[in-house]
C-alpha cells in the first residue's frame, strides 16, 4: 500500500471533492493560502483517501491560553473503506514531521469523547490528555 501525503494544491480540489465530499475543502485551501494552516492530503493510486488540516493557531481562545505555541491537527479523516490500514497513523506522522519542520516541539488535537477508536489510535501514537479537563467544541 503506497500512500503519498502532500500539501493541498488548487488542482487537487476537484479530485478531493469527488473522493471525499466535504464542503470545507475550499475553506481549508483559503486558510492555507492565507498562511493560517496547511492542509495535507493522503493519496493512494492517484485518489485522495484522507486528510488533516494543520492549524498553526487553534481557533479556541481557551486552547491558545492553556497551550500556547501549539499547532492543532484538525479535520483528520480517512475514507471509511480505507480505515484500519495504517493510513491515519501515516497522516499523523507526516503532520508531526511538518510541524517539527516549522520549529514547533508539540502538537495537539481534539477527539470526540464517543470516538473510542480514534482515542485508541491517538493513545497508541503517544498523545496524552491535556490536563485541563473536558473541552467542549462545536462545528457546523
mmCIF file with all atom_site columns, C-alpha atoms in Angstrom:
data_model
loop_
_atom_site.group_PDB
_atom_site.id
_atom_site.type_symbol
_atom_site.label_atom_id
_atom_site.label_alt_id
_atom_site.label_comp_id
_atom_site.label_asym_id
_atom_site.label_entity_id
_atom_site.label_seq_id
_atom_site.pdbx_PDB_ins_code
_atom_site.Cartn_x
_atom_site.Cartn_y
_atom_site.Cartn_z
_atom_site.occupancy
_atom_site.B_iso_or_equiv
_atom_site.pdbx_formal_charge
_atom_site.auth_seq_id
_atom_site.auth_comp_id
_atom_site.auth_asym_id
_atom_site.auth_atom_id
_atom_site.pdbx_PDB_model_num
ATOM 1   C CA . UNK A 1 1   ? 0.000   0.000  0.000  1.00 0.00 ? 1   UNK A CA 1
ATOM 2   C CA . UNK A 1 2   ? 1.773   3.126  -1.237 1.00 0.00 ? 2   UNK A CA 1
ATOM 3   C CA . UNK A 1 3   ? 0.451   6.278  0.417  1.00 0.00 ? 3   UNK A CA 1
ATOM 4   C CA . UNK A 1 4   ? 1.691   9.695  -0.668 1.00 0.00 ? 4   UNK A CA 1
ATOM 5   C CA . UNK A 1 5   ? 0.938   12.628 1.597  1.00 0.00 ? 5   UNK A CA 1
ATOM 6   C CA . UNK A 1 6   ? 1.332   16.084 0.151  1.00 0.00 ? 6   UNK A CA 1
ATOM 7   C CA . UNK A 1 7   ? 0.199   19.613 0.769  1.00 0.00 ? 7   UNK A CA 1
ATOM 8   C CA . UNK A 1 8   ? -3.116  20.503 -0.843 1.00 0.00 ? 8   UNK A CA 1
ATOM 9   C CA . UNK A 1 9   ? -2.968  22.445 -4.109 1.00 0.00 ? 9   UNK A CA 1
ATOM 10  C CA . UNK A 1 10  ? -5.767  24.140 -6.046 1.00 0.00 ? 10  UNK A CA 1
ATOM 11  C CA . UNK A 1 11  ? -5.712  21.463 -8.738 1.00 0.00 ? 11  UNK A CA 1
ATOM 12  C CA . UNK A 1 12  ? -6.469  18.880 -6.031 1.00 0.00 ? 12  UNK A CA 1
ATOM 13  C CA . UNK A 1 13  ? -9.868  20.400 -5.223 1.00 0.00 ? 13  UNK A CA 1
ATOM 14  C CA . UNK A 1 14  ? -11.907 18.550 -7.844 1.00 0.00 ? 14  UNK A CA 1
ATOM 15  C CA . UNK A 1 15  ? -10.469 15.060 -7.189 1.00 0.00 ? 15  UNK A CA 1
ATOM 16  C CA . UNK A 1 16  ? -10.683 15.654 -3.439 1.00 0.00 ? 16  UNK A CA 1
ATOM 17  C CA . UNK A 1 17  ? -14.345 16.673 -3.634 1.00 0.00 ? 17  UNK A CA 1
ATOM 18  C CA . UNK A 1 18  ? -15.082 13.631 -5.796 1.00 0.00 ? 18  UNK A CA 1
ATOM 19  C CA . UNK A 1 19  ? -13.359 11.150 -3.473 1.00 0.00 ? 19  UNK A CA 1
ATOM 20  C CA . UNK A 1 20  ? -14.139 12.752 -0.090 1.00 0.00 ? 20  UNK A CA 1
ATOM 21  C CA . UNK A 1 21  ? -17.128 15.091 -0.380 1.00 0.00 ? 21  UNK A CA 1
ATOM 22  C CA . UNK A 1 22  ? -16.737 17.867 2.201  1.00 0.00 ? 22  UNK A CA 1
ATOM 23  C CA . UNK A 1 23  ? -17.871 21.445 1.804  1.00 0.00 ? 23  UNK A CA 1
ATOM 24  C CA . UNK A 1 24  ? -14.865 22.631 3.837  1.00 0.00 ? 24  UNK A CA 1
ATOM 25  C CA . UNK A 1 25  ? -12.087 21.734 1.381  1.00 0.00 ? 25  UNK A CA 1
ATOM 26  C CA . UNK A 1 26  ? -12.246 25.165 -0.293 1.00 0.00 ? 26  UNK A CA 1
ATOM 27  C CA . UNK A 1 27  ? -12.217 26.928 3.085  1.00 0.00 ? 27  UNK A CA 1
ATOM 28  C CA . UNK A 1 28  ? -9.169  24.921 4.165  1.00 0.00 ? 28  UNK A CA 1
ATOM 29  C CA . UNK A 1 29  ? -7.396  25.826 0.925  1.00 0.00 ? 29  UNK A CA 1
ATOM 30  C CA . UNK A 1 30  ? -8.120  29.509 1.549  1.00 0.00 ? 30  UNK A CA 1
ATOM 31  C CA . UNK A 1 31  ? -6.783  29.186 5.105  1.00 0.00 ? 31  UNK A CA 1
ATOM 32  C CA . UNK A 1 32  ? -3.632  27.571 3.757  1.00 0.00 ? 32  UNK A CA 1
ATOM 33  C CA . UNK A 1 33  ? -3.167  30.320 1.166  1.00 0.00 ? 33  UNK A CA 1
ATOM 34  C CA . UNK A 1 34  ? -3.522  32.885 3.986  1.00 0.00 ? 34  UNK A CA 1
ATOM 35  C CA . UNK A 1 35  ? -0.766  31.133 5.965  1.00 0.00 ? 35  UNK A CA 1
ATOM 36  C CA . UNK A 1 36  ? -3.077  30.075 8.793  1.00 0.00 ? 36  UNK A CA 1
ATOM 37  C CA . UNK A 1 37  ? -2.874  26.338 8.160  1.00 0.00 ? 37  UNK A CA 1
ATOM 38  C CA . UNK A 1 38  ? -1.548  23.624 5.904  1.00 0.00 ? 38  UNK A CA 1
ATOM 39  C CA . UNK A 1 39  ? -3.938  21.040 4.522  1.00 0.00 ? 39  UNK A CA 1
ATOM 40  C CA . UNK A 1 40  ? -2.264  17.693 3.952  1.00 0.00 ? 40  UNK A CA 1
ATOM 41  C CA . UNK A 1 41  ? -3.911  15.132 1.679  1.00 0.00 ? 41  UNK A CA 1
ATOM 42  C CA . UNK A 1 42  ? -3.193  11.382 1.621  1.00 0.00 ? 42  UNK A CA 1
ATOM 43  C CA . UNK A 1 43  ? -3.250  9.822  -1.859 1.00 0.00 ? 43  UNK A CA 1
ATOM 44  C CA . UNK A 1 44  ? -3.324  6.174  -2.879 1.00 0.00 ? 44  UNK A CA 1
ATOM 45  C CA . UNK A 1 45  ? -3.034  5.306  -6.572 1.00 0.00 ? 45  UNK A CA 1
ATOM 46  C CA . UNK A 1 46  ? -3.872  8.913  -7.504 1.00 0.00 ? 46  UNK A CA 1
ATOM 47  C CA . UNK A 1 47  ? -7.032  9.023  -5.370 1.00 0.00 ? 47  UNK A CA 1
ATOM 48  C CA . UNK A 1 48  ? -7.414  11.034 -2.139 1.00 0.00 ? 48  UNK A CA 1
ATOM 49  C CA . UNK A 1 49  ? -8.023  8.688  0.808  1.00 0.00 ? 49  UNK A CA 1
ATOM 50  C CA . UNK A 1 50  ? -7.572  11.020 3.785  1.00 0.00 ? 50  UNK A CA 1
ATOM 51  C CA . UNK A 1 51  ? -6.582  14.420 5.080  1.00 0.00 ? 51  UNK A CA 1
ATOM 52  C CA . UNK A 1 52  ? -5.609  16.540 8.061  1.00 0.00 ? 52  UNK A CA 1
ATOM 53  C CA . UNK A 1 53  ? -5.581  20.305 8.480  1.00 0.00 ? 53  UNK A CA 1
ATOM 54  C CA . UNK A 1 54  ? -2.593  21.603 10.468 1.00 0.00 ? 54  UNK A CA 1
ATOM 55  C CA . UNK A 1 55  ? -3.786  24.824 12.086 1.00 0.00 ? 55  UNK A CA 1
ATOM 56  C CA . UNK A 1 56  ? -0.903  26.998 13.213 1.00 0.00 ? 56  UNK A CA 1
ATOM 57  C CA . UNK A 1 57  ? -3.078  28.698 15.812 1.00 0.00 ? 57  UNK A CA 1
ATOM 58  C CA . UNK A 1 58  ? -6.084  26.900 17.299 1.00 0.00 ? 58  UNK A CA 1
ATOM 59  C CA . UNK A 1 59  ? -9.373  28.741 16.931 1.00 0.00 ? 59  UNK A CA 1
ATOM 60  C CA . UNK A 1 60  ? -10.250 28.384 20.617 1.00 0.00 ? 60  UNK A CA 1
ATOM 61  C CA . UNK A 1 61  ? -9.048  31.144 22.904 1.00 0.00 ? 61  UNK A CA 1
ATOM 62  C CA . UNK A 1 62  ? -9.039  28.663 25.807 1.00 0.00 ? 62  UNK A CA 1
ATOM 63  C CA . UNK A 1 63  ? -6.729  26.292 23.953 1.00 0.00 ? 63  UNK A CA 1
ATOM 64  C CA . UNK A 1 64  ? -4.420  29.143 22.921 1.00 0.00 ? 64  UNK A CA 1
ATOM 65  C CA . UNK A 1 65  ? -4.288  30.321 26.547 1.00 0.00 ? 65  UNK A CA 1
ATOM 66  C CA . UNK A 1 66  ? -3.669  26.905 28.118 1.00 0.00 ? 66  UNK A CA 1
ATOM 67  C CA . UNK A 1 67  ? -1.305  25.526 25.476 1.00 0.00 ? 67  UNK A CA 1
ATOM 68  C CA . UNK A 1 68  ? 0.473   28.420 23.754 1.00 0.00 ? 68  UNK A CA 1
ATOM 69  C CA . UNK A 1 69  ? 2.625   27.813 20.693 1.00 0.00 ? 69  UNK A CA 1
ATOM 70  C CA . UNK A 1 70  ? 0.925   24.512 19.964 1.00 0.00 ? 70  UNK A CA 1
ATOM 71  C CA . UNK A 1 71  ? -0.418  23.892 16.465 1.00 0.00 ? 71  UNK A CA 1
ATOM 72  C CA . UNK A 1 72  ? -3.544  21.771 16.178 1.00 0.00 ? 72  UNK A CA 1
ATOM 73  C CA . UNK A 1 73  ? -4.271  18.770 13.993 1.00 0.00 ? 73  UNK A CA 1
ATOM 74  C CA . UNK A 1 74  ? -7.813  19.293 12.799 1.00 0.00 ? 74  UNK A CA 1
ATOM 75  C CA . UNK A 1 75  ? -10.223 17.536 10.456 1.00 0.00 ? 75  UNK A CA 1
ATOM 76  C CA . UNK A 1 76  ? -8.324  14.250 10.452 1.00 0.00 ? 76  UNK A CA 1
ATOM 77  C CA . UNK A 1 77  ? -10.197 11.919 8.133  1.00 0.00 ? 77  UNK A CA 1
ATOM 78  C CA . UNK A 1 78  ? -9.613  8.590  6.436  1.00 0.00 ? 78  UNK A CA 1
ATOM 79  C CA . UNK A 1 79  ? -12.130 7.257  3.918  1.00 0.00 ? 79  UNK A CA 1
ATOM 80  C CA . UNK A 1 80  ? -14.252 4.609  5.691  1.00 0.00 ? 80  UNK A CA 1
ATOM 81  C CA . UNK A 1 81  ? -13.233 1.790  3.337  1.00 0.00 ? 81  UNK A CA 1
ATOM 82  C CA . UNK A 1 82  ? -9.549  2.600  3.973  1.00 0.00 ? 82  UNK A CA 1
ATOM 83  C CA . UNK A 1 83  ? -9.634  2.702  7.784  1.00 0.00 ? 83  UNK A CA 1
ATOM 84  C CA . UNK A 1 84  ? -7.589  0.341  9.984  1.00 0.00 ? 84  UNK A CA 1
ATOM 85  C CA . UNK A 1 85  ? -4.866  0.094  7.327  1.00 0.00 ? 85  UNK A CA 1
ATOM 86  C CA . UNK A 1 86  ? -2.347  2.472  8.921  1.00 0.00 ? 86  UNK A CA 1
ATOM 87  C CA . UNK A 1 87  ? -3.300  5.481  6.817  1.00 0.00 ? 87  UNK A CA 1
ATOM 88  C CA . UNK A 1 88  ? -4.399  7.598  9.797  1.00 0.00 ? 88  UNK A CA 1
ATOM 89  C CA . UNK A 1 89  ? -1.114  6.864  11.574 1.00 0.00 ? 89  UNK A CA 1
ATOM 90  C CA . UNK A 1 90  ? 0.816   7.803  8.450  1.00 0.00 ? 90  UNK A CA 1
ATOM 91  C CA . UNK A 1 91  ? -1.108  11.075 8.058  1.00 0.00 ? 91  UNK A CA 1
ATOM 92  C CA . UNK A 1 92  ? -0.444  11.977 11.692 1.00 0.00 ? 92  UNK A CA 1
ATOM 93  C CA . UNK A 1 93  ? 3.261   11.112 11.410 1.00 0.00 ? 93  UNK A CA 1
ATOM 94  C CA . UNK A 1 94  ? 3.588   13.285 8.305  1.00 0.00 ? 94  UNK A CA 1
ATOM 95  C CA . UNK A 1 95  ? 1.747   16.146 10.029 1.00 0.00 ? 95  UNK A CA 1
ATOM 96  C CA . UNK A 1 96  ? 4.018   15.830 13.079 1.00 0.00 ? 96  UNK A CA 1
ATOM 97  C CA . UNK A 1 97  ? 7.103   15.993 10.843 1.00 0.00 ? 97  UNK A CA 1
ATOM 98  C CA . UNK A 1 98  ? 5.617   19.011 9.089  1.00 0.00 ? 98  UNK A CA 1
ATOM 99  C CA . UNK A 1 99  ? 5.070   20.739 12.451 1.00 0.00 ? 99  UNK A CA 1
ATOM 100 C CA . UNK A 1 100 ? 8.600   19.904 13.646 1.00 0.00 ? 100 UNK A CA 1
ATOM 101 C CA . UNK A 1 101 ? 9.952   21.294 10.389 1.00 0.00 ? 101 UNK A CA 1
ATOM 102 C CA . UNK A 1 102 ? 8.379   24.635 11.277 1.00 0.00 ? 102 UNK A CA 1
ATOM 103 C CA . UNK A 1 103 ? 10.201  24.655 14.630 1.00 0.00 ? 103 UNK A CA 1
ATOM 104 C CA . UNK A 1 104 ? 7.418   23.516 16.957 1.00 0.00 ? 104 UNK A CA 1
ATOM 105 C CA . UNK A 1 105 ? 8.093   20.963 19.679 1.00 0.00 ? 105 UNK A CA 1
ATOM 106 C CA . UNK A 1 106 ? 4.489   19.907 20.284 1.00 0.00 ? 106 UNK A CA 1
ATOM 107 C CA . UNK A 1 107 ? 1.186   19.484 18.506 1.00 0.00 ? 107 UNK A CA 1
ATOM 108 C CA . UNK A 1 108 ? -2.323  18.947 19.819 1.00 0.00 ? 108 UNK A CA 1
ATOM 109 C CA . UNK A 1 109 ? -5.616  17.543 18.646 1.00 0.00 ? 109 UNK A CA 1
ATOM 110 C CA . UNK A 1 110 ? -9.119  17.070 19.920 1.00 0.00 ? 110 UNK A CA 1
ATOM 111 C CA . UNK A 1 111 ? -11.272 13.979 19.820 1.00 0.00 ? 111 UNK A CA 1
ATOM 112 C CA . UNK A 1 112 ? -14.942 13.340 20.436 1.00 0.00 ? 112 UNK A CA 1
ATOM 113 C CA . UNK A 1 113 ? -15.490 11.574 23.755 1.00 0.00 ? 113 UNK A CA 1
ATOM 114 C CA . UNK A 1 114 ? -17.596 8.959  21.941 1.00 0.00 ? 114 UNK A CA 1
ATOM 115 C CA . UNK A 1 115 ? -14.934 8.192  19.334 1.00 0.00 ? 115 UNK A CA 1
ATOM 116 C CA . UNK A 1 116 ? -13.158 5.356  21.133 1.00 0.00 ? 116 UNK A CA 1
ATOM 117 C CA . UNK A 1 117 ? -11.409 4.078  18.007 1.00 0.00 ? 117 UNK A CA 1
ATOM 118 C CA . UNK A 1 118 ? -9.763  7.465  17.370 1.00 0.00 ? 118 UNK A CA 1
ATOM 119 C CA . UNK A 1 119 ? -8.900  7.828  21.058 1.00 0.00 ? 119 UNK A CA 1
ATOM 120 C CA . UNK A 1 120 ? -7.191  4.432  20.947 1.00 0.00 ? 120 UNK A CA 1
ATOM 121 C CA . UNK A 1 121 ? -5.180  5.467  17.878 1.00 0.00 ? 121 UNK A CA 1
ATOM 122 C CA . UNK A 1 122 ? -4.046  8.726  19.473 1.00 0.00 ? 122 UNK A CA 1
ATOM 123 C CA . UNK A 1 123 ? -3.045  6.986  22.709 1.00 0.00 ? 123 UNK A CA 1
ATOM 124 C CA . UNK A 1 124 ? -1.124  4.356  20.729 1.00 0.00 ? 124 UNK A CA 1
ATOM 125 C CA . UNK A 1 125 ? 0.742   7.201  19.000 1.00 0.00 ? 125 UNK A CA 1
ATOM 126 C CA . UNK A 1 126 ? 1.682   8.760  22.353 1.00 0.00 ? 126 UNK A CA 1
ATOM 127 C CA . UNK A 1 127 ? -0.894  11.527 22.661 1.00 0.00 ? 127 UNK A CA 1
ATOM 128 C CA . UNK A 1 128 ? -1.942  12.332 26.213 1.00 0.00 ? 128 UNK A CA 1
ATOM 129 C CA . UNK A 1 129 ? -4.799  14.143 27.881 1.00 0.00 ? 129 UNK A CA 1
ATOM 130 C CA . UNK A 1 130 ? -4.028  17.848 28.012 1.00 0.00 ? 130 UNK A CA 1
ATOM 131 C CA . UNK A 1 131 ? -4.710  18.018 31.758 1.00 0.00 ? 131 UNK A CA 1
ATOM 132 C CA . UNK A 1 132 ? -7.318  20.789 31.738 1.00 0.00 ? 132 UNK A CA 1
ATOM 133 C CA . UNK A 1 133 ? -10.480 18.681 31.732 1.00 0.00 ? 133 UNK A CA 1
ATOM 134 C CA . UNK A 1 134 ? -13.035 18.170 29.011 1.00 0.00 ? 134 UNK A CA 1
ATOM 135 C CA . UNK A 1 135 ? -13.058 20.851 26.365 1.00 0.00 ? 135 UNK A CA 1
ATOM 136 C CA . UNK A 1 136 ? -16.325 21.465 24.546 1.00 0.00 ? 136 UNK A CA 1
ATOM 137 C CA . UNK A 1 137 ? -16.106 22.439 20.904 1.00 0.00 ? 137 UNK A CA 1
ATOM 138 C CA . UNK A 1 138 ? -18.619 22.604 18.114 1.00 0.00 ? 138 UNK A CA 1
ATOM 139 C CA . UNK A 1 139 ? -18.621 22.992 14.367 1.00 0.00 ? 139 UNK A CA 1
ATOM 140 C CA . UNK A 1 140 ? -21.128 23.081 11.591 1.00 0.00 ? 140 UNK A CA 1
#
